[in-house]
Coordinates of C-alpha atoms in Angstrom, one line a residue:
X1 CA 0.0 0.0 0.0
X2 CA 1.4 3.2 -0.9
X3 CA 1.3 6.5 1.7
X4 CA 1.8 9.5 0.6
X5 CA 4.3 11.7 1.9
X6 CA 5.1 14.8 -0.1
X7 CA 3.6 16.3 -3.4
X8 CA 4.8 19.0 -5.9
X9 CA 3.8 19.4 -9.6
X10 CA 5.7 20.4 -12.2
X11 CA 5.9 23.7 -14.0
X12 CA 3.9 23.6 -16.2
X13 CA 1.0 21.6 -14.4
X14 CA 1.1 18.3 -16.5
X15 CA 2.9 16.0 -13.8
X16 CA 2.6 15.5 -10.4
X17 CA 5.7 14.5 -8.5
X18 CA 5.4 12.1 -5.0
X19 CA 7.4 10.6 -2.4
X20 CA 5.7 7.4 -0.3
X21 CA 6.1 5.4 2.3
X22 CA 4.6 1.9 3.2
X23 CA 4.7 -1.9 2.6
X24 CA 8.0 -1.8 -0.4
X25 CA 6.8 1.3 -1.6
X26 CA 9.3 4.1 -0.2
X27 CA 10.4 6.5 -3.3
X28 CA 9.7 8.7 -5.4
X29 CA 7.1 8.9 -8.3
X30 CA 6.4 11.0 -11.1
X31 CA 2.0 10.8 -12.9
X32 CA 0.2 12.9 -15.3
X33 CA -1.8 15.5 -13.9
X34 CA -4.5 13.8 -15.7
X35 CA -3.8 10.4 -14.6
X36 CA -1.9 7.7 -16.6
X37 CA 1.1 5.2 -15.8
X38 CA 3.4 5.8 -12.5
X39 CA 6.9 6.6 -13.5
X40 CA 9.3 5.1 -10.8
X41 CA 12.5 8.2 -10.3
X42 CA 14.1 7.0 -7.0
X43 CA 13.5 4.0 -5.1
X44 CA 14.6 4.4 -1.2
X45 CA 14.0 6.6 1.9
X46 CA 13.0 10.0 1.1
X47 CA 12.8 13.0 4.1
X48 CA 10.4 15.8 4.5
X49 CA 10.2 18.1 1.5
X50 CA 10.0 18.4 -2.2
X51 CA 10.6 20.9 -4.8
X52 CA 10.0 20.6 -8.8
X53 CA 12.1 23.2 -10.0
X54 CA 11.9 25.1 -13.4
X55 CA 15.2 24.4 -13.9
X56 CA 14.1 20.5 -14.8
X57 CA 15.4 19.0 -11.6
X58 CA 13.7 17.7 -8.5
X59 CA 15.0 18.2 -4.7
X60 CA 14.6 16.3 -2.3
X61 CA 16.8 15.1 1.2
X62 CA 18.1 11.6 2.3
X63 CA 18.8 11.6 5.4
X64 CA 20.8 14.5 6.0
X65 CA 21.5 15.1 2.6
X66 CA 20.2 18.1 0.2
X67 CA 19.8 16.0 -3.6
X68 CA 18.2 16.5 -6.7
X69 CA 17.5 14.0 -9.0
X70 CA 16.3 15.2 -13.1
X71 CA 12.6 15.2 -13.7
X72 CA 12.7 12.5 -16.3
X73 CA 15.0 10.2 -14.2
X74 CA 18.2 9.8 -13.7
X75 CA 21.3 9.4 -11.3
X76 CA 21.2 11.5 -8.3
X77 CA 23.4 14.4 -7.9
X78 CA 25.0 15.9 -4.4
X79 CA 23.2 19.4 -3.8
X80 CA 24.7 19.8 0.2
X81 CA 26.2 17.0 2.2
X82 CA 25.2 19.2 6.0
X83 CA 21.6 19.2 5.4
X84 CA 21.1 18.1 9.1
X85 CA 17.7 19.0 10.0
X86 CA 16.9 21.3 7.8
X87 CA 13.3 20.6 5.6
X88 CA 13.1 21.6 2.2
X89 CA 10.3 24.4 1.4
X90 CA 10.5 26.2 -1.6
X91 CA 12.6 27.6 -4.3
X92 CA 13.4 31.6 -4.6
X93 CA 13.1 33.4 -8.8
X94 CA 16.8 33.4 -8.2
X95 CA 17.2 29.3 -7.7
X96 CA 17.7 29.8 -3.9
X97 CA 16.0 27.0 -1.6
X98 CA 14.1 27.9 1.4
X99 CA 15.0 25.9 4.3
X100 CA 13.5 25.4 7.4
X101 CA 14.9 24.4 10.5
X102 CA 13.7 24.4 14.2
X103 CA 14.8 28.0 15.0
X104 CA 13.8 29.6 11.3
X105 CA 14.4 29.7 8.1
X106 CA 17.5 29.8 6.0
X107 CA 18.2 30.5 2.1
X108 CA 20.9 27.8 0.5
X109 CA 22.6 28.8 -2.8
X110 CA 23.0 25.8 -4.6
X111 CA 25.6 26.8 -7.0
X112 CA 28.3 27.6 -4.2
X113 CA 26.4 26.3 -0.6
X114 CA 26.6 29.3 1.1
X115 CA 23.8 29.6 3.4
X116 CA 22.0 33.2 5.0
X117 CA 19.6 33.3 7.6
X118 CA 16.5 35.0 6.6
X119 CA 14.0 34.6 10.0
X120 CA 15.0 33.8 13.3
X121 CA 11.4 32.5 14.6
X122 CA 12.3 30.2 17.1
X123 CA 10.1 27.5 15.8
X124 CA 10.3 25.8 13.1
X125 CA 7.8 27.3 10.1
X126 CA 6.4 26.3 7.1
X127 CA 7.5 28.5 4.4
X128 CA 7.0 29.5 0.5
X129 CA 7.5 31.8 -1.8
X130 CA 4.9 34.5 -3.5
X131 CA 5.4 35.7 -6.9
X132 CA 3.7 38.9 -6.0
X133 CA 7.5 39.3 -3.9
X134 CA 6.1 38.3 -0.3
X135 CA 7.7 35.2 2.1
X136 CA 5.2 33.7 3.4
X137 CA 5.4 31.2 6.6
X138 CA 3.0 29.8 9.3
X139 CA 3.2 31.0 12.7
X140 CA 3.9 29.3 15.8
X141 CA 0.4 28.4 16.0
X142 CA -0.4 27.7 12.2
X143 CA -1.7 30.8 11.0
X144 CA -0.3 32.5 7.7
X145 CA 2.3 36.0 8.0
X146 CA 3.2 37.6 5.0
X147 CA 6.2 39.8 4.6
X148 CA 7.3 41.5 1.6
X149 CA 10.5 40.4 0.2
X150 CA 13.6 41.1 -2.3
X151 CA 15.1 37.4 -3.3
X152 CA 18.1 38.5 -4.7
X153 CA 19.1 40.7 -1.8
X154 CA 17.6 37.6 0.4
X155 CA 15.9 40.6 3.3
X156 CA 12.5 41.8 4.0
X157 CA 11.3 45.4 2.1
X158 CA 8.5 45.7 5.0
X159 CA 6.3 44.9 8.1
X160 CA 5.5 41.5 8.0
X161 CA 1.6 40.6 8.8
X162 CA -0.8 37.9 9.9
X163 CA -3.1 37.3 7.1
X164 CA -4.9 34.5 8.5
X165 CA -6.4 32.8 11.4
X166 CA -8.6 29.9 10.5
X167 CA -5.6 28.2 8.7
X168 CA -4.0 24.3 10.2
X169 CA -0.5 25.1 8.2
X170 CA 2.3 23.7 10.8
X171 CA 2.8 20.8 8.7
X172 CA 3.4 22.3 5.4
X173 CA -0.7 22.7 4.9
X174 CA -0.4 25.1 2.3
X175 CA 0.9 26.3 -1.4
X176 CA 0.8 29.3 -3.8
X177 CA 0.5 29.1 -7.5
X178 CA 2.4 31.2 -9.8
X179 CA -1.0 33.1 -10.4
X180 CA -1.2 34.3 -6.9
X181 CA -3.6 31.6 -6.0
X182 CA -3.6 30.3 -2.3
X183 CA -4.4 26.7 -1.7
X184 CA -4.4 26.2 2.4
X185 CA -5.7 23.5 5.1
X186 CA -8.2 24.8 7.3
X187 CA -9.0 23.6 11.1
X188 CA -10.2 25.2 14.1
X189 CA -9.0 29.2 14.1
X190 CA -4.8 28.9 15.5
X191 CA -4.8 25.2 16.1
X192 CA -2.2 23.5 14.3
X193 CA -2.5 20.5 12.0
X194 CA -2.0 17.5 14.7
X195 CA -4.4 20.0 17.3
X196 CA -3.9 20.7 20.7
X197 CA -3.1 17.9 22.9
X198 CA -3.4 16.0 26.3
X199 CA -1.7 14.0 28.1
X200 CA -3.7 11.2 29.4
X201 CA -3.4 7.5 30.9
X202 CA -4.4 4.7 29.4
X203 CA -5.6 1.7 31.4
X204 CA -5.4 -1.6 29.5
X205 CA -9.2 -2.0 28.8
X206 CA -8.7 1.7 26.9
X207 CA -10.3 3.5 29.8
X208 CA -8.9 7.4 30.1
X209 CA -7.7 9.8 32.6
X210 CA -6.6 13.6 32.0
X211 CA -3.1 14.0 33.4
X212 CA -3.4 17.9 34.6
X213 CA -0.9 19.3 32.3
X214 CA -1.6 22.3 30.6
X215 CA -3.7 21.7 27.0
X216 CA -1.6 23.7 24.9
X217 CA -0.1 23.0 21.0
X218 CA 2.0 20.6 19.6
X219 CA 3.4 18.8 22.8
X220 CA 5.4 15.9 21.5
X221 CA 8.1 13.1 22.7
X222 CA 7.0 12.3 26.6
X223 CA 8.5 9.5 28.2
X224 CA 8.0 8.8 32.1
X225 CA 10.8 9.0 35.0
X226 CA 12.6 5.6 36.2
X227 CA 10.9 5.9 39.5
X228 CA 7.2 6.8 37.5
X229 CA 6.4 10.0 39.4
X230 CA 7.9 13.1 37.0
X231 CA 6.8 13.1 33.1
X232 CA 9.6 14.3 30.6
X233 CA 7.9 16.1 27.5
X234 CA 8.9 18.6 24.8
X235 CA 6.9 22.3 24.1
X236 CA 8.1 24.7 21.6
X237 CA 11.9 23.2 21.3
X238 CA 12.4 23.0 25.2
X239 CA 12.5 20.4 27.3
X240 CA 9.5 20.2 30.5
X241 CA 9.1 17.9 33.7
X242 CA 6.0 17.8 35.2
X243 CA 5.7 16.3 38.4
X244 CA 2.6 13.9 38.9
X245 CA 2.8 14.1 42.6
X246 CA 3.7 18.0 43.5
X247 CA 1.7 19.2 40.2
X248 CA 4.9 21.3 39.3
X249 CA 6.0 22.4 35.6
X250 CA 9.3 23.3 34.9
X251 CA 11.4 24.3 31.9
X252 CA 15.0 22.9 32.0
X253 CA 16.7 23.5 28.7
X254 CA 16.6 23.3 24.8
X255 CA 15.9 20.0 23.8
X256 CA 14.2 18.9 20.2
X257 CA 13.3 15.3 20.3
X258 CA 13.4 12.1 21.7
X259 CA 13.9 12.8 26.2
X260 CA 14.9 9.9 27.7
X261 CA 16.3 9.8 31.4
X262 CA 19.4 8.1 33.3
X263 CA 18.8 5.0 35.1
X264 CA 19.0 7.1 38.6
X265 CA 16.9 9.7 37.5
X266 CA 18.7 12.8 38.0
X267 CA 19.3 13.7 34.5
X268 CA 17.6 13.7 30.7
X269 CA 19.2 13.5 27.6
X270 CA 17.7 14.5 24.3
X271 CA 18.5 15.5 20.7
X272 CA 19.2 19.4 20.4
X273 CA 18.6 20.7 16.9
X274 CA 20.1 24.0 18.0
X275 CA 23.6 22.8 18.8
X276 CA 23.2 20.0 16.7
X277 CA 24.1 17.5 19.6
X278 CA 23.4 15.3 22.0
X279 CA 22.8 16.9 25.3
X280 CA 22.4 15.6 28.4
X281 CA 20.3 17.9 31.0
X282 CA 19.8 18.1 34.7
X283 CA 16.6 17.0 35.6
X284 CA 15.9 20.0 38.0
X285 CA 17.5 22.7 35.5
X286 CA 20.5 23.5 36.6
X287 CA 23.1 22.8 33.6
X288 CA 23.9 20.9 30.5
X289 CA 26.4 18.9 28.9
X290 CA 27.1 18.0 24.6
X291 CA 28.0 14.2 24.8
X292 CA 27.8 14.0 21.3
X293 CA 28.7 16.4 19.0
X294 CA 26.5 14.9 15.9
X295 CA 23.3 16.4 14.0
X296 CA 20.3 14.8 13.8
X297 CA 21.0 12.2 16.2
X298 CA 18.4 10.9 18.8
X299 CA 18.6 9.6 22.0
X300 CA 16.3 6.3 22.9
X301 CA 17.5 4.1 26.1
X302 CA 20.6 4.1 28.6
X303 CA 22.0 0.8 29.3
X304 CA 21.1 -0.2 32.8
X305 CA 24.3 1.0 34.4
X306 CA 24.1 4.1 32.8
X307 CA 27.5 4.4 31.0
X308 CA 25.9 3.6 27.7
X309 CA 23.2 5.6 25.4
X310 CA 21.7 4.0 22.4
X311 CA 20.3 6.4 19.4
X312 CA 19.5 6.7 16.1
X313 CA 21.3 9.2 13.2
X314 CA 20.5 8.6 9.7
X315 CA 18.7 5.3 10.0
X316 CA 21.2 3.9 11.6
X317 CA 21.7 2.8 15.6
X318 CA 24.9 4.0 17.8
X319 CA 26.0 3.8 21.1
X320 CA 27.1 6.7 22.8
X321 CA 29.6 6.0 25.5
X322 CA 31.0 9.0 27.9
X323 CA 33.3 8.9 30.6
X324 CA 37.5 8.8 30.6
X325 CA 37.1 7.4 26.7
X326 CA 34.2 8.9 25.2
X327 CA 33.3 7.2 22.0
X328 CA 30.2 6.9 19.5
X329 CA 30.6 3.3 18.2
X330 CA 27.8 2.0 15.4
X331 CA 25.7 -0.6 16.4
X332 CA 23.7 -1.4 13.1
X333 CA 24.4 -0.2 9.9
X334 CA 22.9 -1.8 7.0
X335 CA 21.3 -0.3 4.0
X336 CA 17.6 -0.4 5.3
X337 CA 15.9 1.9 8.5
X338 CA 17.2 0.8 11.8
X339 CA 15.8 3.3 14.8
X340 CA 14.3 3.2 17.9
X341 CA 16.6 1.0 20.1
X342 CA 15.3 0.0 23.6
X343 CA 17.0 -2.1 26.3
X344 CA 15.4 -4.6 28.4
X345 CA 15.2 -4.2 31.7
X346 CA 17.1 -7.3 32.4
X347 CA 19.9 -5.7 30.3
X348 CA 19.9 -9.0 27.9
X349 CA 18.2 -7.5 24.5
X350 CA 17.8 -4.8 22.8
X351 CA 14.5 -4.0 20.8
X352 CA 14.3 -1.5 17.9
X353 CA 12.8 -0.8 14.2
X354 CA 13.2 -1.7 11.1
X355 CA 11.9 -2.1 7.3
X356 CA 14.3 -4.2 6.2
X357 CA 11.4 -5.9 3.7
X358 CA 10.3 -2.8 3.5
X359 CA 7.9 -2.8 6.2
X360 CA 8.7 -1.2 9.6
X361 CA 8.6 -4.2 12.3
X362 CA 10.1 -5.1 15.4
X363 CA 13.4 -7.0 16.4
X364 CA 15.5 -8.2 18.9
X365 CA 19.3 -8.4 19.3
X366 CA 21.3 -10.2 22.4
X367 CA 23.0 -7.2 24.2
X368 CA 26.2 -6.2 24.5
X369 CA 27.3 -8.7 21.5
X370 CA 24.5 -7.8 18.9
X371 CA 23.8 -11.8 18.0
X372 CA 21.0 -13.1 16.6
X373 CA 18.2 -11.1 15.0
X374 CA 14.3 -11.8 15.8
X375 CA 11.3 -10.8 14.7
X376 CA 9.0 -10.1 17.5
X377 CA 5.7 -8.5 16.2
X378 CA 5.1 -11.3 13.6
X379 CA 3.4 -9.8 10.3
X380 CA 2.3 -6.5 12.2
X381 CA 3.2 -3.3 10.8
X382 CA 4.6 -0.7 13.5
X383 CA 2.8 2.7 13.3
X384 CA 5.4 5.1 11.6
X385 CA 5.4 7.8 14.0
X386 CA 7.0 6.7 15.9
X387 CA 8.2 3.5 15.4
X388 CA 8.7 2.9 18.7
X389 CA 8.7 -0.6 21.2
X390 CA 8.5 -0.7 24.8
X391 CA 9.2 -3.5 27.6
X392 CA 7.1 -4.4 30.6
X393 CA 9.5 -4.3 34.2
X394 CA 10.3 -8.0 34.2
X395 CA 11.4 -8.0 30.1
X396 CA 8.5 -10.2 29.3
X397 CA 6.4 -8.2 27.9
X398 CA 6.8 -5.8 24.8
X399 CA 4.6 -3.3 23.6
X400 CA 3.9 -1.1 20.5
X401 CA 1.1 0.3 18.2
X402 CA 0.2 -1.2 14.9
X403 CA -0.1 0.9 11.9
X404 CA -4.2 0.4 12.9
X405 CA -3.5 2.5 16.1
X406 CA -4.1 -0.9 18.2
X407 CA -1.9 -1.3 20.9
X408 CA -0.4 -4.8 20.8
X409 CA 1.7 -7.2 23.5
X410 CA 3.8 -9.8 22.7
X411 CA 5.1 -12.4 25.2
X412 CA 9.1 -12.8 25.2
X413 CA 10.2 -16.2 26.1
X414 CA 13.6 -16.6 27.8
X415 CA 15.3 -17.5 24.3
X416 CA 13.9 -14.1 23.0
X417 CA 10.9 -16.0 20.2
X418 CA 7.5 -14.0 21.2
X419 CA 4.6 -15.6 21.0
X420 CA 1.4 -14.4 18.9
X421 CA 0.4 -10.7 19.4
X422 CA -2.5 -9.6 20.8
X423 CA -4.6 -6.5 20.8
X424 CA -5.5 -4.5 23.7
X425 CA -7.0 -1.4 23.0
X426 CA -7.2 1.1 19.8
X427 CA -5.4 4.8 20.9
X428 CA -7.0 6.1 17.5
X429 CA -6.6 9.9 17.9
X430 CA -3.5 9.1 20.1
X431 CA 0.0 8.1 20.6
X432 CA 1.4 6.0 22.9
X433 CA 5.3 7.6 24.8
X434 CA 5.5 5.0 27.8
X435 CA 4.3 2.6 30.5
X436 CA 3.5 3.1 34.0
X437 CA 5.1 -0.4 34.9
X438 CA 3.7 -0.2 38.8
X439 CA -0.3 1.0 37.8
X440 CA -0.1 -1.1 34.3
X441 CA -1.3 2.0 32.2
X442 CA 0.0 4.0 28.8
X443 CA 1.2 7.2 29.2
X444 CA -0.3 8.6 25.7
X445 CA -0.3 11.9 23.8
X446 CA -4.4 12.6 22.7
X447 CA -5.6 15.0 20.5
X448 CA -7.9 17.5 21.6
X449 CA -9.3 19.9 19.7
X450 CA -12.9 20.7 20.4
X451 CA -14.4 19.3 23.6
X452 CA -17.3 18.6 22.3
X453 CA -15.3 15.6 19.2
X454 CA -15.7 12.0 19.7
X455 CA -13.1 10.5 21.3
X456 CA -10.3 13.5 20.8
X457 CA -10.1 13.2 17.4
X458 CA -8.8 16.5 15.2
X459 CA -11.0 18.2 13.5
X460 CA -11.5 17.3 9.9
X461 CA -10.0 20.0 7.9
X462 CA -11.0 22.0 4.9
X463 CA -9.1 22.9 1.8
X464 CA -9.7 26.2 1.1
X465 CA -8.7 28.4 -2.0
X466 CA -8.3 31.8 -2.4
X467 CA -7.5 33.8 -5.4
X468 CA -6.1 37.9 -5.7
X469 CA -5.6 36.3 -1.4
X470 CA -3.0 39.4 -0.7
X471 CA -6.3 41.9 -1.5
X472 CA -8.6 39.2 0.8
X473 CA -11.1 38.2 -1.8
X474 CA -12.0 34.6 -1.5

């Protein structure tokens, strides 16, 4: 089954360009406008972003790097090797990219790489190009600004504006035509594409309760304390702990993606876009340290003892060691999507991802020596975002969510086989970030948009278009 991912037409309206992702469908795709036969121009992982340029190329990014491939196939060619975690977002008169990143966005010359900074948002926007000489990006809450712009001098000429407040445009929800028309996604007024959010338990028979912290946008990557009493979550590019018993919540530091704390609790590491690191936090605030100076590289699990951290960085898995001989040693490396590693309590496995048939499932490895490989959720299909497996206390349990948004179990026997998996409860509208081990409950990320929507669910949104859109006709 093909998902799509990205879409961009060509110039002149007669193609449309996609990249997918799904069951041994992950590439990118060329059809008429009008329908016809699917042309196959790259087969493998693609990022977010895609640009059909009038220059008869098409950009995209794998892993962390900028490429372009030519619109009627090809071999690919090497636009910027430091792409990082930047996002492709449109393409300036003067054959500039727009980039995004989680602090702004940022102009790359193709020609000689040089890069200039063009906003400083501290957020990560959406942005593209007008031809009627305005950049225009989503705000922090999804709505559209407008500023007018000179793309050869790569600076604003004015005062930029809000133009609208009824549009769901975090997640690139919207285009412009070369005409001037506006194409956008439209939700509840300010509320970005994935909605507002709560944090609620899960009980195994799918029964609910709020957990009291505040219903605000785009909270993302939660993950529970060692000793189950303080929640680790990310707001806005900053890392939070919330603490269940005192009610307290506290900012402690710049942190992206991916929390996960130390064995003894005192301390958090995460993924930092911003110094393009590893970081590991105090979990009361009061300093940081880089233990890994690499971009785009997320934290998952410590080792028990705490001297080693396993991530992810460009599909691949590391371990992250600090101490007298720091070192960042690769763990799995082949060709397909490894992510997500988790270690058993017990210290004797380690679970993680991959799509190595081209379908994102779940494995195990014997830890430290990375023997064996076995696959423990059977035909199931992980749910993409993320990926992500979780172990009961006594490592005989693991968990994850099927592509379905069930929540599944699977019983590990001591030689690591699991037996069949079973269902528990759908978290459609949701997303599962840990287990309370002690009260056997999810900790899960729900949706919330309007109070009054069955079972949490977002909205569904409107397309809207709007032509002559800078004079506000509709």
């Amino acid at each position: 089954t093909r998902q799509i991912a990205d879409v961009a037409t060509s110039p002149d309206g007669r193609l449309v360009a996609f990249s997918t992702f799904g069951d041994n469908q992950q590439g990118l795709y060329t059809i008429p406008a009008a329908g016809g036969p699917v042309q196959t121009l790259y087969e493998g992982l693609l990022e977010a972003g895609l640009i059909w340029a009038r220059d008869g190329w098409i950009y995209f990014r794998c892993d962390t790097t900028l490429v372009r491939i030519p619109e009627t196939g090809g071999a690919l060619d090497t636009v910027w090797i430091s792409a990082g975690s930047l996002r492709l977002e449109a393409r300036l008169p003067t054959g500039a990219l727009l980039l995004s990143h989680p602090k702004g966005i940022t102009a790359l010359d193709p020609a000689s790489g040089d890069t200039t900074t063009l906003l400083e948002t501290g957020y990560r926007p959406t942005a593209r190009w007008s031809p009627a000489g305005h950049l225009v990006y989503s705000d922090q809450r999804g709505s559209l600004v407008v500023v007018p712009f000179d793309p050869t001098r790569l600076r604003a000429t004015g005062e930029a504006r809000r133009l609208l407040t009824d549009a769901a445009t975090n997640e690139r929800g919207f285009a412009i035509s070369e005409n001037g028309t506006l194409l956008y996604t439209a939700g509840s007024p300010g509320v970005p594409r994935w909605g507002r959010s709560d944090f609620v338990w899960m009980a195994m028979d799918g029964t609910r309760e709020r957990i009291p912290i505040e219903t605000v946008d785009g909270h993302t990557d939660a993950t529970l304390s060692p000793d189950f009493t303080r929640i680790a979550y990310i707001r806005g590019g900053r890392v939070r702990v919330f603490d269940l018993d005192v009610g307290t919540d506290v900012d402690i530091g710049a942190g992206n993606h991916n929390p996960v704390w130390s064995p003894d609790g005192n301390e958090i590491a995460v993924r930092d876009d911003g110094r393009n690191a590893v970081v590991v936090l105090a979990a009361d605030g009061s300093g940081s340290r880089v233990v890994a100076e690499l971009a785009a590289t997320s934290p998952h699990d410590w080792t028990a003892d705490g001297t080693i951290l396993a991530g992810s960085r460009a599909r691949d898995i590391y371990a992250i060691r600090e101490g007298a001989e720091p070192s960042v040693r690769p763990l799995l490396t082949a060709t397909w999507d490894e992510q997500g590693p988790v270690m058993s309590p017990d210290g004797r496995w380690m679970a993680y991802s991959a799509n190595e048939d081209g379908v994102q499932r779940g494995y195990l490895r014997a830890w430290p020596d990375m023997s064996g490989k076995i696959r423990v959720t059977g035909v199931d299909t992980l749910s993409p975002e993320p990926p992500s497996l979780y172990w009961s206390a006594d490592a005989r349990t693991l968990f994850y969510e099927r592509s379905n948004d069930d929540v599944v179990a699977v019983t590990i026997g001591a030689d690591g086989t699991a037996s069949r998996p079973r269902a528990l409860f759908s978290v459609r509208g949701g997303q599962i970030w840990d287990v309370d081990h002690p009260r056997n409950r999810f900790l899960v990320r729900m949706s919330t948009v309007g109070a009054d929507e069955p079972d949490g669910l977002p909205e569904p949104l409107r397309i809207v278009v709007i032509t002559n859109w800078l004079s506000g006709s509709r």
